[in-house]
Amino acid sequence: MLLAVPDTFDPVPAARALNALADRHPALRTRLRTEVPVDAPGASLDDRVEQMGVRAAATSDVIFDRTPVRTAQRIGPPGGGRTVALSGLGLGRLGIAAQMVGLAQGALDAAIGYSRVREQFGGRIADHQGVAFPLADVASRLAAGRALLYRAVDLHGRARTRSS
């Protein structure tokens, strides 16, 4: 399903381990999450899946053809693959939220900068309420979003500390 722990920021990163969620493990007849060395016999990667947006991790189907998976290579208990896979989504969502807060901050900074140099009707457009008020509204919404992100990150960190 998914893999790739990149060693570099190459367009096609080298992977150290295959991280896969098997929908139907033949021996267990259940979902299983595994991490197998990339050079394991019978393990291979299908073509890379093209992605939109942020492309920090390569995604492709992992193919196991009679690849031995040792008990030590399992992540979580047998049948717990879905739970393990979904638990990683929370942190990923926080990372995406942080990227979007940064993107919004950059857009706001650019808009404010432009409004201070653009002149219309004999003055800077930043001095007109029709421009200044919407920029202030965006700034307050951005501050609220950043505070919400920081709170979510704090709660995620506390939950991980309690479970350790």
Coordinates of C-alpha atoms in Angstrom, one line a residue:
M1 CA 0.0 0.0 0.0
L2 CA 2.3 2.8 1.1
L3 CA 6.0 3.0 1.5
A4 CA 8.9 5.1 1.5
V5 CA 11.1 6.4 4.2
P6 CA 13.2 8.7 2.1
D7 CA 17.0 8.9 2.5
T8 CA 17.2 12.1 0.4
F9 CA 14.9 14.6 -1.2
D10 CA 15.4 13.1 -4.6
P11 CA 12.3 13.0 -6.9
V12 CA 12.3 9.2 -6.3
P13 CA 13.6 8.8 -2.8
A14 CA 15.5 5.7 -1.8
A15 CA 13.6 3.6 0.8
R16 CA 15.1 1.8 3.8
A17 CA 11.9 -0.2 4.7
L18 CA 8.6 -1.1 3.2
N19 CA 5.7 -0.1 5.4
A20 CA 2.6 -1.8 4.2
L21 CA -1.0 -2.6 5.4
A22 CA -2.0 -6.0 4.1
D23 CA -5.7 -6.3 3.7
R24 CA -5.8 -10.0 3.8
H25 CA -2.9 -11.8 5.3
P26 CA -3.3 -15.4 4.2
A27 CA -2.1 -17.0 7.4
L28 CA -4.0 -14.7 9.8
R29 CA -7.0 -13.8 7.6
T30 CA -6.9 -10.3 9.0
R31 CA -5.3 -6.9 8.5
L32 CA -1.7 -6.7 9.3
R33 CA 0.7 -3.8 9.4
T34 CA 4.3 -4.6 8.6
E35 CA 7.7 -3.1 8.1
V36 CA 10.0 -5.2 5.9
P37 CA 13.5 -4.4 4.6
V38 CA 13.4 -3.0 1.0
D39 CA 15.7 -5.8 -0.2
A40 CA 13.6 -8.6 1.3
P41 CA 13.2 -11.6 -1.1
G42 CA 10.0 -11.1 -3.1
A43 CA 9.4 -7.5 -2.0
S44 CA 9.1 -4.9 -4.7
L45 CA 7.4 -1.5 -5.4
D46 CA 4.9 -0.9 -8.2
D47 CA 5.0 2.4 -10.2
R48 CA 5.0 5.5 -8.1
V49 CA 1.5 7.1 -7.7
E50 CA 1.4 10.7 -8.9
Q51 CA 0.2 13.1 -6.2
M52 CA -1.2 16.6 -6.0
G53 CA 0.0 19.2 -3.6
V54 CA 2.7 18.3 -1.0
R55 CA 4.9 15.4 -2.3
A56 CA 7.2 14.8 0.7
A57 CA 6.6 11.0 0.7
A58 CA 6.6 8.7 -2.3
T59 CA 3.5 6.5 -2.5
S60 CA 3.2 3.3 -4.4
D61 CA 1.8 -0.2 -4.1
V62 CA 4.0 -2.6 -2.2
I63 CA 4.1 -6.1 -3.8
F64 CA 5.0 -9.1 -1.6
D65 CA 5.5 -12.3 -3.6
R66 CA 6.1 -15.0 -1.0
T67 CA 8.0 -12.5 1.2
P68 CA 8.6 -13.8 4.7
V69 CA 7.3 -11.5 7.4
R70 CA 8.7 -12.2 10.8
T71 CA 6.8 -11.5 14.0
A72 CA 9.3 -8.8 14.9
Q73 CA 8.4 -7.0 11.7
R74 CA 4.8 -6.6 12.6
I75 CA 3.6 -3.3 13.8
G76 CA 1.0 -3.7 16.4
P77 CA -1.0 -6.9 17.1
P78 CA -2.5 -9.2 14.5
G79 CA -5.7 -7.7 13.3
G80 CA -4.7 -4.3 14.5
G81 CA -3.3 -3.0 11.2
R82 CA -6.2 -0.6 10.5
T83 CA -5.9 0.9 14.0
V84 CA -2.1 1.4 13.6
A85 CA -2.6 2.9 10.1
L86 CA -5.3 5.3 11.2
S87 CA -3.3 6.4 14.3
G88 CA -0.7 7.9 12.1
L89 CA -3.2 10.1 10.3
G90 CA -3.6 12.4 13.3
L91 CA 0.0 13.5 13.2
G92 CA -0.1 13.8 9.5
R93 CA -3.2 16.0 9.6
L94 CA -1.4 18.3 12.1
G95 CA 1.5 18.6 9.7
I96 CA -0.8 19.6 6.9
A97 CA -2.6 22.1 9.2
A98 CA 0.8 23.6 10.0
Q99 CA 1.6 23.9 6.4
M100 CA -1.7 25.6 5.6
V101 CA -1.3 28.1 8.5
G102 CA 2.1 29.0 7.1
L103 CA 0.7 29.3 3.6
A104 CA -2.1 31.5 4.9
Q105 CA 0.4 33.7 6.8
G106 CA 2.5 34.1 3.6
A107 CA -0.5 35.1 1.6
L108 CA -1.6 37.6 4.3
D109 CA 1.9 39.1 4.5
A110 CA 2.0 39.4 0.7
A111 CA -1.5 41.1 0.7
I112 CA -0.5 43.5 3.4
G113 CA 2.7 44.4 1.7
Y114 CA 0.9 45.0 -1.6
S115 CA -1.8 47.1 0.1
R116 CA 0.9 49.4 1.5
V117 CA 2.6 50.1 -1.9
R118 CA -0.5 50.2 -4.2
E119 CA -2.0 53.6 -4.5
Q120 CA -5.5 54.5 -5.6
F121 CA -7.6 57.6 -5.2
G122 CA -4.6 59.6 -4.0
G123 CA -3.5 57.2 -1.2
R124 CA -2.4 53.7 -0.2
I125 CA -5.1 51.2 -0.5
A126 CA -4.2 49.9 3.0
D127 CA -5.6 53.2 4.3
H128 CA -9.0 52.5 2.9
Q129 CA -11.5 50.7 5.2
G130 CA -12.7 48.5 2.3
V131 CA -9.2 46.9 2.2
A132 CA -8.0 47.3 5.8
F133 CA -11.0 45.7 7.4
P134 CA -11.0 42.4 5.4
L135 CA -7.2 42.1 6.0
A136 CA -7.8 42.6 9.7
D137 CA -10.5 39.9 9.5
V138 CA -8.2 37.5 7.8
A139 CA -5.4 38.3 10.4
S140 CA -7.8 37.5 13.3
R141 CA -9.0 34.3 11.6
L142 CA -5.4 33.2 11.0
A143 CA -4.5 33.9 14.6
A144 CA -7.4 31.7 15.7
G145 CA -6.4 29.0 13.3
R146 CA -2.8 29.1 14.6
A147 CA -4.0 28.9 18.2
L148 CA -6.2 26.0 17.4
L149 CA -3.3 24.2 15.7
Y150 CA -1.0 24.8 18.7
R151 CA -3.7 23.4 21.0
A152 CA -4.2 20.3 18.8
V153 CA -0.4 19.7 18.7
D154 CA -0.2 20.1 22.5
L155 CA -3.1 17.6 23.0
H156 CA -1.5 15.2 20.6
G157 CA 1.8 15.4 22.4
R158 CA 0.1 14.9 25.8
A159 CA -1.8 11.8 24.5
R160 CA 1.5 10.3 23.2
T161 CA 3.2 11.0 26.5
R162 CA 0.4 9.3 28.5
S163 CA 0.5 6.2 26.2
S164 CA 4.3 5.9 26.5

